[in-house]
Short mmCIF file of C-alpha atoms in Angstrom, two decimals:
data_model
loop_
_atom_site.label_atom_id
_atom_site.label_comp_id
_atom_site.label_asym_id
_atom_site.label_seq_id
_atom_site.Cartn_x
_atom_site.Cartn_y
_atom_site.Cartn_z
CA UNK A 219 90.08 -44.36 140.85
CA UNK A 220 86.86 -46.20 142.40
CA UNK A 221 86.47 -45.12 145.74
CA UNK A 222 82.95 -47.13 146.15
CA UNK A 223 84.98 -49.76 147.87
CA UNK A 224 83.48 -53.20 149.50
CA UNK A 225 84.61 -53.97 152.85
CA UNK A 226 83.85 -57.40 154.25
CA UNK A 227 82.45 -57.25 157.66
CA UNK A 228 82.28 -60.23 160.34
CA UNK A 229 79.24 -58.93 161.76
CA UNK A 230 76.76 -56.93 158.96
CA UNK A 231 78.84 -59.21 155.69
CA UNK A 232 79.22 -56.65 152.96
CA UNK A 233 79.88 -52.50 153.49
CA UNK A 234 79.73 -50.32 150.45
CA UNK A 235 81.63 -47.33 151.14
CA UNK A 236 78.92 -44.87 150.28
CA UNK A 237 80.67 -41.73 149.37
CA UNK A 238 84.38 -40.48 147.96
CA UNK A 239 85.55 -38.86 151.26
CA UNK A 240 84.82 -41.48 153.74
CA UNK A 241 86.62 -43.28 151.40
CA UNK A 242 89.79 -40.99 151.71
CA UNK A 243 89.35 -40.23 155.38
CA UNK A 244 89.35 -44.22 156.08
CA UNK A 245 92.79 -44.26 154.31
CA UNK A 246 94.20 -41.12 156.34
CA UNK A 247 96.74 -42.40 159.07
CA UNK A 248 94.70 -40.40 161.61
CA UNK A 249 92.05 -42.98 161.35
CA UNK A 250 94.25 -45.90 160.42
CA UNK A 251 95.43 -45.54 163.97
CA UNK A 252 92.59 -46.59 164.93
CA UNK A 253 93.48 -50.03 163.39
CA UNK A 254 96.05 -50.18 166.14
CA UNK A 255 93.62 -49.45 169.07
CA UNK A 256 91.52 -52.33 170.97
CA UNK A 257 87.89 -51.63 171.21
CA UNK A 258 87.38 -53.15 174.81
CA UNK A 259 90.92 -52.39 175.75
CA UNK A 260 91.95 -55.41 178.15
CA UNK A 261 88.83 -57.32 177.87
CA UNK A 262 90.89 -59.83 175.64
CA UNK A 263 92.29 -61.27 178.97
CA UNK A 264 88.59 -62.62 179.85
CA UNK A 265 87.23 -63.38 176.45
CA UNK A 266 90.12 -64.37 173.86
CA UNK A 267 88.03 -63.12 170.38
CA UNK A 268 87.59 -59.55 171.94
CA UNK A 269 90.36 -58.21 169.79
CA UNK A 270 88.45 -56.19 167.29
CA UNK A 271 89.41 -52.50 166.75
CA UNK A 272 87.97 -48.96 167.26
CA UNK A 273 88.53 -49.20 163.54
CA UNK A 274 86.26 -52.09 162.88
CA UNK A 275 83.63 -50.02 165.14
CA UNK A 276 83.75 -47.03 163.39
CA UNK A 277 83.33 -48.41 159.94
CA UNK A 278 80.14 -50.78 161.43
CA UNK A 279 78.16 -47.72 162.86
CA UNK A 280 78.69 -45.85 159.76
CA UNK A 281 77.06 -48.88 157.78
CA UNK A 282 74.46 -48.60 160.40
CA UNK A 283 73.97 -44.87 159.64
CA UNK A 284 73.42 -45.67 155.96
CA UNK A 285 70.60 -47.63 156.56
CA UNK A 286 68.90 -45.24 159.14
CA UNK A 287 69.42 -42.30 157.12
CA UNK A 288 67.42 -44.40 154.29
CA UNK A 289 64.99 -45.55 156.46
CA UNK A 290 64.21 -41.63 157.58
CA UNK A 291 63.70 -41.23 153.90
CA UNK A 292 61.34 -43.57 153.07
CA UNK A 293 59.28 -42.27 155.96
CA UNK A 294 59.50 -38.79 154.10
CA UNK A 295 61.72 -36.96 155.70
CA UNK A 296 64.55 -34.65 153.65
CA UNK A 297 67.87 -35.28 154.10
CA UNK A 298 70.42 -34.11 151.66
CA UNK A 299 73.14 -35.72 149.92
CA UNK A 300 75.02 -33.56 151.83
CA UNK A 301 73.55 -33.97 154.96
CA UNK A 302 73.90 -37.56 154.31
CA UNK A 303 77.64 -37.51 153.86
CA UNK A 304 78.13 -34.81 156.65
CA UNK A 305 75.98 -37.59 158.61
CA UNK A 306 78.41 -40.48 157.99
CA UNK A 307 81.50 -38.06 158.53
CA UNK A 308 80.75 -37.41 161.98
CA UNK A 309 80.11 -41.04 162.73
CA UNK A 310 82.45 -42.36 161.34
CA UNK A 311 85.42 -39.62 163.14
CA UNK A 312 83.16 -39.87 166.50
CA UNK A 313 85.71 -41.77 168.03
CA UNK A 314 88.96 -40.97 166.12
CA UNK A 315 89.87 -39.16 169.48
CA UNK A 316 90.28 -42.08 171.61
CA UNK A 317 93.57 -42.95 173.29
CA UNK A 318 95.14 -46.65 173.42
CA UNK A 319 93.38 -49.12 175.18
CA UNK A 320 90.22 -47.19 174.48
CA UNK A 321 88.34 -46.15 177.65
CA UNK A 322 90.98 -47.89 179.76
CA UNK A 323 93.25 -44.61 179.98
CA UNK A 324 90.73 -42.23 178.93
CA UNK A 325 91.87 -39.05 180.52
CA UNK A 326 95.05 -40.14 182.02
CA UNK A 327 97.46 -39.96 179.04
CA UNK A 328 96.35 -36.99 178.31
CA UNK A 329 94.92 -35.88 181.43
CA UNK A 330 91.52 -35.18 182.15
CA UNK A 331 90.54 -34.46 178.66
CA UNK A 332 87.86 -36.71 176.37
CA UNK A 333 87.80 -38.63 173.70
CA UNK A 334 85.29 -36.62 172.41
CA UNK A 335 87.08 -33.19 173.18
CA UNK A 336 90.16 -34.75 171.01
CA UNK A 337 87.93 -36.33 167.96
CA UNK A 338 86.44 -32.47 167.51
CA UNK A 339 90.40 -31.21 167.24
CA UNK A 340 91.07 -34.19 164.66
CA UNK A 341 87.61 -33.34 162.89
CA UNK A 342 88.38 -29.63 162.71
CA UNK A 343 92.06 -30.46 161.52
CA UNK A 344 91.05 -32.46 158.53
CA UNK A 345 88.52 -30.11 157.95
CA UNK A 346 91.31 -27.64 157.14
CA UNK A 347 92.83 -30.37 155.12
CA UNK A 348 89.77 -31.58 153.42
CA UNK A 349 88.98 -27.41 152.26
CA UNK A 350 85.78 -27.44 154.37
CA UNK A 351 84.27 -30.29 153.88
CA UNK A 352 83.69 -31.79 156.99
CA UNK A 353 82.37 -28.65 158.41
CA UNK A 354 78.44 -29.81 158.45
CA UNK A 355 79.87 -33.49 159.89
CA UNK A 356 81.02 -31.32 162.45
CA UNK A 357 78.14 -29.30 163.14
CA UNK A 358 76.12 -32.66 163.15
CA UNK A 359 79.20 -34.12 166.05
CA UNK A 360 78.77 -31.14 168.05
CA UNK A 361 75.20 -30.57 168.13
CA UNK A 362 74.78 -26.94 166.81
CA UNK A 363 73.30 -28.59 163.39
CA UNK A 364 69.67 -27.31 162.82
CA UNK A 365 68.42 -30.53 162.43
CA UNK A 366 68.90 -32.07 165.76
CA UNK A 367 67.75 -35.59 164.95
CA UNK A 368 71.07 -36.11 162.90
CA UNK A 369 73.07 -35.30 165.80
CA UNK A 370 71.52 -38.39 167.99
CA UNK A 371 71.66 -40.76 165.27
CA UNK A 372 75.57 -40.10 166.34
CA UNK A 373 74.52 -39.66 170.49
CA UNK A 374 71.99 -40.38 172.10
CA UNK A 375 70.61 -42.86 174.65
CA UNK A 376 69.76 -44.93 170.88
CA UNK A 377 72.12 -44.06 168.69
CA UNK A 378 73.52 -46.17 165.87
CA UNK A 379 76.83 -45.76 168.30
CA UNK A 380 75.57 -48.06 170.65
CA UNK A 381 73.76 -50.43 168.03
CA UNK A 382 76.94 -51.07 166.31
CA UNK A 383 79.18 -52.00 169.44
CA UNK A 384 76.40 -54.21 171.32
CA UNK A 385 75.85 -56.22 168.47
CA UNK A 386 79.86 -56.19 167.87
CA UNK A 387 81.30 -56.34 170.81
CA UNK A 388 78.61 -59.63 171.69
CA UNK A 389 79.76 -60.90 168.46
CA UNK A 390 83.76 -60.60 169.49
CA UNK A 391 82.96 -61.79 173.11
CA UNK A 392 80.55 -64.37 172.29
CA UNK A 393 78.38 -62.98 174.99
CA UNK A 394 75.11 -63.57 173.45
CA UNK A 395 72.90 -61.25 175.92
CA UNK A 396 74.36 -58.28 174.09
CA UNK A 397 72.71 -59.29 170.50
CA UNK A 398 70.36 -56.76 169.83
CA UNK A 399 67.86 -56.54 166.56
CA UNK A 400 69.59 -53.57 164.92
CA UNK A 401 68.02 -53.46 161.73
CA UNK A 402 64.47 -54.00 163.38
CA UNK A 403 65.29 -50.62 165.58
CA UNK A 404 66.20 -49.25 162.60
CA UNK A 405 63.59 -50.13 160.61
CA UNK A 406 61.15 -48.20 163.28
CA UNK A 407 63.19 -45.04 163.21
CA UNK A 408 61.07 -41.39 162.27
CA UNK A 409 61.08 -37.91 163.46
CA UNK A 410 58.56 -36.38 165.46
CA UNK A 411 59.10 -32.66 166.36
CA UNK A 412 62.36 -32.69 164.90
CA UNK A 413 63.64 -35.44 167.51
CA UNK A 414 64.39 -38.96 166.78
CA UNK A 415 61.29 -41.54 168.00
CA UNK A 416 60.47 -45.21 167.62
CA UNK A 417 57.32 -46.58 166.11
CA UNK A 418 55.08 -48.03 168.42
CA UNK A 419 56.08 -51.78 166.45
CA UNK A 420 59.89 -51.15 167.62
CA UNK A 421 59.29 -51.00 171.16
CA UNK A 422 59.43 -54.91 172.25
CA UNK A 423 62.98 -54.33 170.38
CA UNK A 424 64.07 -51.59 172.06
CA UNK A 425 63.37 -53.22 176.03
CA UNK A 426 65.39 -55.85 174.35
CA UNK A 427 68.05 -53.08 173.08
CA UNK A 428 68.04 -51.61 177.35
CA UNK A 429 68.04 -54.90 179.06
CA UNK A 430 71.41 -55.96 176.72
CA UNK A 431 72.94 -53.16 177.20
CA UNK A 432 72.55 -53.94 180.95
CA UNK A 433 73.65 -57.72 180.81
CA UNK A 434 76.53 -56.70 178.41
CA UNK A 435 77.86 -53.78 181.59
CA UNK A 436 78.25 -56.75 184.16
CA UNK A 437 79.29 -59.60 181.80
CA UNK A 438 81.50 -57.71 180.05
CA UNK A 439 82.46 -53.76 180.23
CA UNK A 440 81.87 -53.98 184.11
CA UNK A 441 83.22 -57.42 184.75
CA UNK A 442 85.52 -57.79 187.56
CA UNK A 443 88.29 -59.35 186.11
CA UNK A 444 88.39 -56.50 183.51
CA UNK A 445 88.21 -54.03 186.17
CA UNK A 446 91.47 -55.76 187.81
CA UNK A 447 93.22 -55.90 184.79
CA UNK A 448 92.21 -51.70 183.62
CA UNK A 449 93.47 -50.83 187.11
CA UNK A 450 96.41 -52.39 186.88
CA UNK A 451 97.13 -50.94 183.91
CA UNK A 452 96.41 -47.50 185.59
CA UNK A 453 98.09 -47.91 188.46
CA UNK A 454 101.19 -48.78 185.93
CA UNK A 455 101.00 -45.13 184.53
CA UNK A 456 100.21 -43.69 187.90
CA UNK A 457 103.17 -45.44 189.11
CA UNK A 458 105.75 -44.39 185.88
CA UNK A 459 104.43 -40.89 185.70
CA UNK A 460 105.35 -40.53 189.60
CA UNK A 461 109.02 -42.09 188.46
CA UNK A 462 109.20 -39.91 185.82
CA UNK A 463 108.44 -36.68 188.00
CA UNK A 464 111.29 -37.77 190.15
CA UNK A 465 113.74 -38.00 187.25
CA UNK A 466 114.12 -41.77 186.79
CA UNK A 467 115.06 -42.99 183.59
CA UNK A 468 112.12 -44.96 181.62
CA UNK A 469 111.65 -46.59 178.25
CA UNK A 470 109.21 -45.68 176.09
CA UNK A 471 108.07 -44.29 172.11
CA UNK A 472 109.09 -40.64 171.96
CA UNK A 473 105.11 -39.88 171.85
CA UNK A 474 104.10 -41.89 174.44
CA UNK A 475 107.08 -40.43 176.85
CA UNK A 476 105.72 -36.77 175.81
CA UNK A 477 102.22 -37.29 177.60
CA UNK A 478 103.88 -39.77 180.68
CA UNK A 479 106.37 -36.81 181.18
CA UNK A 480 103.93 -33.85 180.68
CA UNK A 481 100.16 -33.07 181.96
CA UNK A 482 98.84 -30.88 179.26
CA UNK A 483 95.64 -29.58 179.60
CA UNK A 484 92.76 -28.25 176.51
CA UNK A 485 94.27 -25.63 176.28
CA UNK A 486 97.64 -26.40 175.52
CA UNK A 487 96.21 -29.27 172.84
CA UNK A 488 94.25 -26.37 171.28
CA UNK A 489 96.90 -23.82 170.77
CA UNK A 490 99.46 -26.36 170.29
CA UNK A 491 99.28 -28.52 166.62
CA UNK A 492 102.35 -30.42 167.19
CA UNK A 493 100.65 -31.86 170.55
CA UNK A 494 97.67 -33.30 168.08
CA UNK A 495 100.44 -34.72 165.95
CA UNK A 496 101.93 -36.34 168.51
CA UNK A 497 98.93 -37.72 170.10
CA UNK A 498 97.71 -39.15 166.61
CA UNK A 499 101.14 -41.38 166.41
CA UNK A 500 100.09 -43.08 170.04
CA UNK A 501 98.02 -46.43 170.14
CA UNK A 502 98.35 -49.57 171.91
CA UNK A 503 101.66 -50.36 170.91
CA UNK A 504 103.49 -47.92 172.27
CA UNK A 505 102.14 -48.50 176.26
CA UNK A 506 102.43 -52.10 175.80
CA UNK A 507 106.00 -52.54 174.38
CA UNK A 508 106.65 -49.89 177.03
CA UNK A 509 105.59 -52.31 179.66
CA UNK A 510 107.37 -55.68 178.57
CA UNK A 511 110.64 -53.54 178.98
CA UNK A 512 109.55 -52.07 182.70
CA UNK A 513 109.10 -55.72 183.58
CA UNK A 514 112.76 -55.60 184.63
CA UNK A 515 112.37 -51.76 186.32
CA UNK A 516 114.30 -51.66 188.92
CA UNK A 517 111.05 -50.19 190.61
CA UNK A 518 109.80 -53.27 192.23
CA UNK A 519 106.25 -51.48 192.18
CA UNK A 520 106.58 -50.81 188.68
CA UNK A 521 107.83 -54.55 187.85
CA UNK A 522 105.56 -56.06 189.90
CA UNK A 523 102.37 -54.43 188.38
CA UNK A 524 103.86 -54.95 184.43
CA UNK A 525 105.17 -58.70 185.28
CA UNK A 526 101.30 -59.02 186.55
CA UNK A 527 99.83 -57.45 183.49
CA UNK A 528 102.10 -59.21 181.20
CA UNK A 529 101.86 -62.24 182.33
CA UNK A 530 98.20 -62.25 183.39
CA UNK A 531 98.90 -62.30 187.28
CA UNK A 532 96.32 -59.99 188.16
CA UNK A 533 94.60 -57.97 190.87
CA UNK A 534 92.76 -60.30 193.32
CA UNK A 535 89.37 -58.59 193.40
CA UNK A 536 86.27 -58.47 195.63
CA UNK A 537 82.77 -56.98 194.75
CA UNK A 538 80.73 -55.60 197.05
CA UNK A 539 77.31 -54.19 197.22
CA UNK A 540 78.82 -52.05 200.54
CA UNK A 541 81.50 -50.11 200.63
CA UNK A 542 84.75 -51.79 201.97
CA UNK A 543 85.90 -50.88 206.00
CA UNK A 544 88.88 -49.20 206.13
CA UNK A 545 90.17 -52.32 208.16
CA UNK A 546 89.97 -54.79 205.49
CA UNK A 547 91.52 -52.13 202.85
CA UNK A 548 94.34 -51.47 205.55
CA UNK A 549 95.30 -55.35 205.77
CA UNK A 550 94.85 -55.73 202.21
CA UNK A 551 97.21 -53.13 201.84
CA UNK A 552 99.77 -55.01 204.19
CA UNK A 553 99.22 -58.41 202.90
CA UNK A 554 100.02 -56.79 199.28
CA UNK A 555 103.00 -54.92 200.46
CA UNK A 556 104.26 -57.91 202.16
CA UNK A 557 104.30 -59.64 199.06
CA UNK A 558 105.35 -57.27 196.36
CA UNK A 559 108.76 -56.12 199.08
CA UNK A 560 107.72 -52.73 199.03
CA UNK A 561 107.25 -50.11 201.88
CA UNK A 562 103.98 -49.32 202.93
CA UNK A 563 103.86 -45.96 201.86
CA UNK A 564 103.77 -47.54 198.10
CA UNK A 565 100.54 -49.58 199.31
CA UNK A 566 97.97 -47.32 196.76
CA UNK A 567 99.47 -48.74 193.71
CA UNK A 568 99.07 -52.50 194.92
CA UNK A 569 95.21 -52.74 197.26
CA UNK A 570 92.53 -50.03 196.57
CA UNK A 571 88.72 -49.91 196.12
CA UNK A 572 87.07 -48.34 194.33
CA UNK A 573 82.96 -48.28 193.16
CA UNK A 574 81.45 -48.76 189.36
CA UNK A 575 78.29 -48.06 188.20
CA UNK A 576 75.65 -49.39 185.83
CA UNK A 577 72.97 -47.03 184.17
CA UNK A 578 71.60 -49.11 181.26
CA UNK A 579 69.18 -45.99 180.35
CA UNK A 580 69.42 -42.48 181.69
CA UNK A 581 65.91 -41.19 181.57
CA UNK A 582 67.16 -37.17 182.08
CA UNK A 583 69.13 -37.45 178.93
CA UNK A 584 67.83 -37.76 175.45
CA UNK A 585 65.01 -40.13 176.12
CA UNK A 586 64.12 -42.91 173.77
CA UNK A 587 60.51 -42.24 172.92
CA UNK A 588 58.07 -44.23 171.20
CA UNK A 589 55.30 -42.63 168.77
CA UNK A 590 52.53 -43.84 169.03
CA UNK A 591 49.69 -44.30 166.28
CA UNK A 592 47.86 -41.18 166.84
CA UNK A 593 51.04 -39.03 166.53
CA UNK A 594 51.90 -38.78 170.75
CA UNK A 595 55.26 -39.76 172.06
CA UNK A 596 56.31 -41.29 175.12
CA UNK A 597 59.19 -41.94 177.09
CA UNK A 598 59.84 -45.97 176.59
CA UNK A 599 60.25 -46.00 180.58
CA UNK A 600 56.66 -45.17 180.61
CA UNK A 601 54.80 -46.36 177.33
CA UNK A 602 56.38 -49.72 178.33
CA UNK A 603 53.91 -52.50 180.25
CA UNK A 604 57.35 -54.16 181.29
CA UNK A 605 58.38 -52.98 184.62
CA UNK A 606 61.65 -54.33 184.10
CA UNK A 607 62.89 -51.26 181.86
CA UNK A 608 61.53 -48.51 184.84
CA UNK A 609 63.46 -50.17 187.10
CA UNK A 610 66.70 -50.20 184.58
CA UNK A 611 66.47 -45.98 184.69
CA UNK A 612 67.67 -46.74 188.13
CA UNK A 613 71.66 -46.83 187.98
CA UNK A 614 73.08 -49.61 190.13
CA UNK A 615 76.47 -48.98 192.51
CA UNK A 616 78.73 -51.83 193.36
CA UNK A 617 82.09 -51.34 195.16
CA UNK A 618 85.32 -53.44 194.31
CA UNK A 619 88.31 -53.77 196.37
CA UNK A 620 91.86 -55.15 194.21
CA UNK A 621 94.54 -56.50 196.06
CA UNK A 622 97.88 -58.49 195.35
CA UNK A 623 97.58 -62.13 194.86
CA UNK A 624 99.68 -64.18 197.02
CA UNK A 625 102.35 -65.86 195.30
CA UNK A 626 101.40 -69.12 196.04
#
């Protein structure tokens, strides 16, 4: 059988499948679940095209990985065949972990554990399956490979990650601040000291790479209409996990009600299998067909917030660069308690605030440096002569306060 399969990409055209087992790790239903999983979660309900998958994500940055690998090459550098495949392994399962909706319920279905902690149990799984083959890809995921600079073409503040969804996710959107010159960054990639660095040439493309990244937080990941509709759904499981608890009856997929019901922890995923299994048969479907039925809950919290959701009757929200007084949050709360027929005491699941944060490059972790001609390196915050990029080391806060809309 020819597993050097083409796939046709929106965004890069043409993808050659470059080796057997990605081939037969694309077609395992582990990763085919990720078919079934939104990339931005709800951010369909601001821009309509946003409904690409983690799967289409996964398959783009290892494309992207193909080409940096042969870049690094080129430039002299040794890298296996092996290390090549082990390379694309890990990037391609990097995110094989994630929950549905994405980052939307990250650690709340299954509760205050990562993506990433889950996509090393999946990765060390089908390593069992796959007789040890993935063990280097997972080496390379986890950092203890020897040659680090594999390990941040996966993670790092410029990895081929973060190429892949800018460039997508502006595609999907149509946000056209987050397109970013991929193959140019690419293109400039070597090693210096065993770390990843930038050529001197790459650096106009890499202020551009920071300062999209930035635009694409508060236009799209960050934006507050998003944010309404994420909480919403959180407040949703908040609000059916406290039913649960109390013995009320819900609908739902036999997987999803087994992490609604239950609060396992790392531990329990780790010494239990059938957890994994049952975590790997949960995607987007499941929470949403859950909450077209708990429209008609009897919980009028519960209906409320899935009727809003549903229907696209969100949170009324309100940005602030100061926090909110506890005044307006208390008459918020009424107001939205007034209208949704509840008691008071219910008021957290219907006005809240809350703060987000945008960090468009984190200096004090894995800094993008640029080498320079006569073999130095720099930190881009600093070999840059635009003052734009210091300033973007500097995370900005912003607080947000949701609230029921009136019905009228």
């Amino acid at each position: 059988m020819n597993k050097k399969k083409i796939i046709n990409d929106p965004v890069y055209g043409f993808i050659t499948v470059p080796f057997e087992i990605v081939h037969d790790i694309i077609g395992h239903p582990w990763f085919q679940r990720l078919t079934r999983i939104r990339q931005l979660g709800l951010t369909y309900l601001v821009y309509p095209g946003a409904i690409h998958t983690r799967f289409h994500h996964a398959i783009g940055a290892m494309h992207l990985m193909t080409g940096a690998i042969e870049t690094l090459r080129s430039k002299g550098h040794e890298i296996s065949h092996q290390e090549a495949e082990s390379a694309c392994l890990a990037i391609l399962m990097h995110d094989i972990g994630h929950g549905p909706f994405s980052h939307a319920l990250e650690k709340l279905l299954a509760k205050d554990i990562s993506h990433e902690y889950l996509s090393s149990l999946f990765m060390n799984r089908l390593n069992v399956e796959f007789s040890g083959r993935l063990t280097e890809a997972i080496s390379i995921f986890t950092d203890t490979h020897p040659k680090k600079f594999l390990h941040q073409l996966v993670s790092s503040q410029l990895d081929v990650d973060r190429l892949d969804y800018l460039n997508r996710d502006s595609f999907f959107t149509g946000v056209s601040e987050g397109v970013i010159s991929s193959d140019r960054i690419i293109k400039m990639l070597d090693i210096a000291d065993g770390n990843l660095v930038i050529e001197e040439k790459g650096i106009y493309s890499v202020e551009k790479f920071i300062t999209a990244r930035r635009l694409m937080y508060w236009q799209v990941y960050l934006h507050k209409t998003v944010l309404a509709a994420e909480h919403m759904l959180i407040n949703i499981i908040e609000r059916a996990r406290e039913l649960a608890a109390e013995g009320v009856p819900l609908f739902g997929t036999e997987s999803f009600l087994e992490f609604l019901v239950n609060e396992y922890s790392t531990s329990d995923f780790s010494e239990n299998d059938r957890l994994l299994e049952k975590f790997a048969s949960l995607d987007d479907f499941d929470v949403f067909t859950s909450i077209k039925v708990w429209c008609n809950h009897p919980d009028k919290v519960l209906s409320t917030l899935c009727k809003g959701l549903t229907n696209r009757k969100l949170y009324k929200i309100e940005i602030s660069r100061d926090p909110f007084t506890v005044d307006v949050l208390q008459k918020r709360q009424i107001e939205s308690c007034l209208i949704a027929g509840v008691p008071l005491e219910q008021s957290r699941y219907l006005a809240f605030e809350g703060s987000i944060e945008n960090n468009a490059y984190d200096a004090d972790d894995n800094k993008i440096n640029i080498l320079f001609k006569n073999g130095v390196y720099q930190d881009i915050a600093k070999a840059s002569d635009n003052f734009n990029i210091d300033a973007l080391t500097k995370p900005v806060k912003k607080y947000f306060l949701c609230s029921l809309k009136s019905n009228g």
